[in-house]
Amino acid sequence: MPTLEELIGVDHLLDITISGHGDAKVAFLEQNISLLEVLTTLGFNGYHIQLITHGDGWQEKLNWVRDNYQNVLQPMGFNGYHVSQIVIGADWEEKLDWVRDNYQNVLQPMGFEPTHAAKILRSKGCEDKIDWLKKNYENSTYTQAEVARIMPSKDWLQRMNYSLTTNK
């Protein structure tokens, strides 16, 4: 059976250890090596695991990923990095539900790839951002990559509205 260090790496294990509730996280991970084996088999690496264990609800996040990633997100093209970006913040479960229920009908037809969606959904207020995109993206001068870079910022609305005033 592989060790925790082998599965997620010494540096990432150290970062988890010194994070909030680090001892509890490490103890859980040591007792659930099989969960980590599943995640690493699915392409998740130590960095992804470190991000997923950040903040509250980390056990639930790990379990959700183990139980749902392969059937829900992976077929849509999401990888471990994308998932770790989505779940790092608050309302992670609602964000993952949104991806499951809406990504293919809302963002994907606009040309947004999983990497763009992860950046848009990472920060607070993603519902407002998605609503803005539904109503305005067609008239925006920004590319999907530019939108993904702008959306996590605090002044995203001002910057996105600027794209509506410039010529295409």
Coordinates of C-alpha atoms in Angstrom, one line a residue:
M1 CA 0.0 0.0 0.0
P2 CA 1.4 3.4 -1.0
T3 CA 2.2 5.9 1.7
L4 CA 0.6 9.4 2.1
E5 CA 3.9 10.9 1.1
E6 CA 4.0 8.8 -2.1
L7 CA 0.5 9.7 -3.1
I8 CA 0.5 13.4 -2.5
G9 CA 4.1 14.4 -2.1
V10 CA 6.1 15.7 0.9
D11 CA 5.6 19.4 0.1
H12 CA 1.9 19.1 -0.3
L13 CA 1.6 17.0 2.8
L14 CA 3.5 19.7 4.7
D15 CA 1.2 22.4 3.4
I16 CA -1.8 20.4 4.5
T17 CA -0.2 19.7 7.9
I18 CA 0.3 23.4 8.6
S19 CA -3.1 24.5 7.4
G20 CA -6.1 24.9 9.6
H21 CA -7.0 21.6 11.3
G22 CA -3.9 20.1 9.7
D23 CA -3.5 17.3 12.2
A24 CA -7.1 16.1 11.7
K25 CA -6.7 16.3 7.9
V26 CA -3.5 14.3 7.9
A27 CA -5.1 11.7 10.3
F28 CA -8.1 11.4 8.0
L29 CA -6.0 11.0 4.9
E30 CA -3.8 8.4 6.5
Q31 CA -6.9 6.4 7.5
N32 CA -8.3 6.8 4.0
I33 CA -5.4 5.9 1.7
S34 CA -7.8 4.1 -0.6
L35 CA -9.7 7.3 -1.2
L36 CA -6.4 9.0 -2.2
E37 CA -5.6 6.0 -4.4
V38 CA -8.9 6.5 -6.3
L39 CA -8.3 10.2 -6.7
T40 CA -4.7 9.8 -7.9
T41 CA -5.9 7.0 -10.3
L42 CA -8.4 9.6 -11.7
G43 CA -5.5 12.1 -12.3
F44 CA -5.6 14.2 -9.1
N45 CA -2.2 15.1 -7.8
G46 CA -0.9 16.4 -4.5
Y47 CA -1.6 20.0 -5.4
H48 CA -5.2 19.2 -6.2
I49 CA -5.6 17.3 -2.9
Q50 CA -4.1 20.2 -1.0
L51 CA -6.6 22.6 -2.5
I52 CA -9.5 20.3 -2.0
T53 CA -8.6 20.0 1.7
H54 CA -8.5 23.8 2.1
G55 CA -11.2 25.3 4.2
D56 CA -14.4 23.9 5.6
G57 CA -16.1 20.8 4.4
W58 CA -12.9 19.2 3.1
Q59 CA -14.0 15.6 4.0
E60 CA -17.3 16.2 2.1
K61 CA -15.3 17.6 -0.8
L62 CA -13.0 14.6 -1.0
N63 CA -15.9 12.2 -0.8
W64 CA -17.9 14.1 -3.4
V65 CA -15.0 14.0 -5.8
R66 CA -14.4 10.3 -5.2
D67 CA -18.1 9.5 -5.7
N68 CA -19.0 11.8 -8.6
Y69 CA -16.0 13.0 -10.6
Q70 CA -15.7 10.1 -12.9
N71 CA -19.4 10.0 -13.9
V72 CA -20.2 13.7 -13.7
L73 CA -17.3 16.0 -14.4
Q74 CA -14.7 14.0 -16.2
P75 CA -17.0 13.2 -19.2
M76 CA -17.4 17.0 -19.6
G77 CA -13.7 17.5 -19.8
F78 CA -13.0 18.7 -16.3
N79 CA -9.8 17.5 -14.7
G80 CA -8.4 17.6 -11.2
Y81 CA -7.1 21.1 -11.4
H82 CA -10.5 22.4 -12.6
V83 CA -12.3 20.6 -9.8
S84 CA -9.8 21.8 -7.1
Q85 CA -10.4 25.4 -8.3
I86 CA -14.2 25.1 -8.1
V87 CA -14.2 23.6 -4.6
I88 CA -11.7 25.9 -2.9
G89 CA -14.2 28.5 -2.0
A90 CA -17.6 28.8 -0.4
D91 CA -20.7 27.2 -1.9
W92 CA -18.6 24.5 -3.5
E93 CA -21.5 22.0 -3.6
E94 CA -23.8 24.4 -5.3
K95 CA -21.1 25.2 -7.8
L96 CA -20.5 21.6 -8.6
D97 CA -24.3 21.0 -8.9
W98 CA -24.5 24.0 -11.3
V99 CA -21.7 22.5 -13.5
R100 CA -23.5 19.1 -13.5
D101 CA -26.8 20.6 -14.4
N102 CA -25.9 23.6 -16.6
Y103 CA -22.4 23.7 -18.0
Q104 CA -23.2 21.9 -21.2
N105 CA -26.2 24.0 -21.9
V106 CA -25.0 27.4 -20.8
L107 CA -21.2 28.0 -20.9
Q108 CA -20.1 25.3 -23.3
P109 CA -22.3 26.5 -26.2
M110 CA -20.7 30.0 -25.7
G111 CA -17.3 28.4 -26.2
F112 CA -16.2 28.2 -22.6
E113 CA -14.0 25.2 -21.8
P114 CA -13.8 23.6 -18.4
T115 CA -10.7 25.6 -17.5
H116 CA -12.7 28.9 -18.1
A117 CA -15.7 27.6 -16.2
A118 CA -13.5 26.7 -13.2
K119 CA -12.0 30.2 -13.1
I120 CA -15.5 31.8 -13.4
L121 CA -16.9 29.6 -10.7
R122 CA -14.0 29.8 -8.3
S123 CA -14.8 33.2 -6.7
K124 CA -17.8 34.7 -5.0
G125 CA -20.9 35.8 -6.9
C126 CA -20.7 33.2 -9.6
E127 CA -24.5 33.3 -10.0
D128 CA -24.3 37.0 -11.0
K129 CA -21.4 36.2 -13.3
I130 CA -23.2 33.5 -15.1
D131 CA -26.3 35.7 -15.4
W132 CA -24.2 38.4 -16.9
L133 CA -22.7 36.0 -19.4
K134 CA -26.2 34.7 -20.4
K135 CA -27.4 38.2 -21.0
N136 CA -24.4 39.9 -22.4
Y137 CA -21.6 37.7 -23.6
E138 CA -22.8 37.6 -27.2
N139 CA -22.2 41.4 -27.3
S140 CA -18.9 41.4 -25.5
T141 CA -15.6 41.9 -27.2
Y142 CA -13.8 39.6 -24.8
T143 CA -12.7 36.1 -25.6
Q144 CA -13.5 33.2 -23.3
A145 CA -9.9 33.3 -21.9
E146 CA -10.2 37.0 -21.2
V147 CA -13.5 36.5 -19.4
A148 CA -12.0 33.8 -17.3
R149 CA -9.2 36.1 -16.3
I150 CA -11.5 39.0 -15.5
M151 CA -14.3 37.2 -13.6
P152 CA -12.3 36.3 -10.4
S153 CA -11.5 40.0 -9.8
K154 CA -13.5 42.3 -7.5
D155 CA -14.1 44.8 -10.3
W156 CA -15.3 42.1 -12.8
L157 CA -18.7 43.8 -13.5
Q158 CA -17.1 47.1 -14.4
R159 CA -14.5 45.5 -16.6
M160 CA -17.0 43.2 -18.3
N161 CA -19.4 46.1 -18.9
Y162 CA -16.6 47.9 -20.6
S163 CA -16.4 45.2 -23.2
L164 CA -19.9 46.1 -24.2
T165 CA -18.9 49.7 -25.0
T166 CA -16.0 48.9 -27.3
N167 CA -16.2 48.0 -30.9
K168 CA -15.8 44.4 -32.0

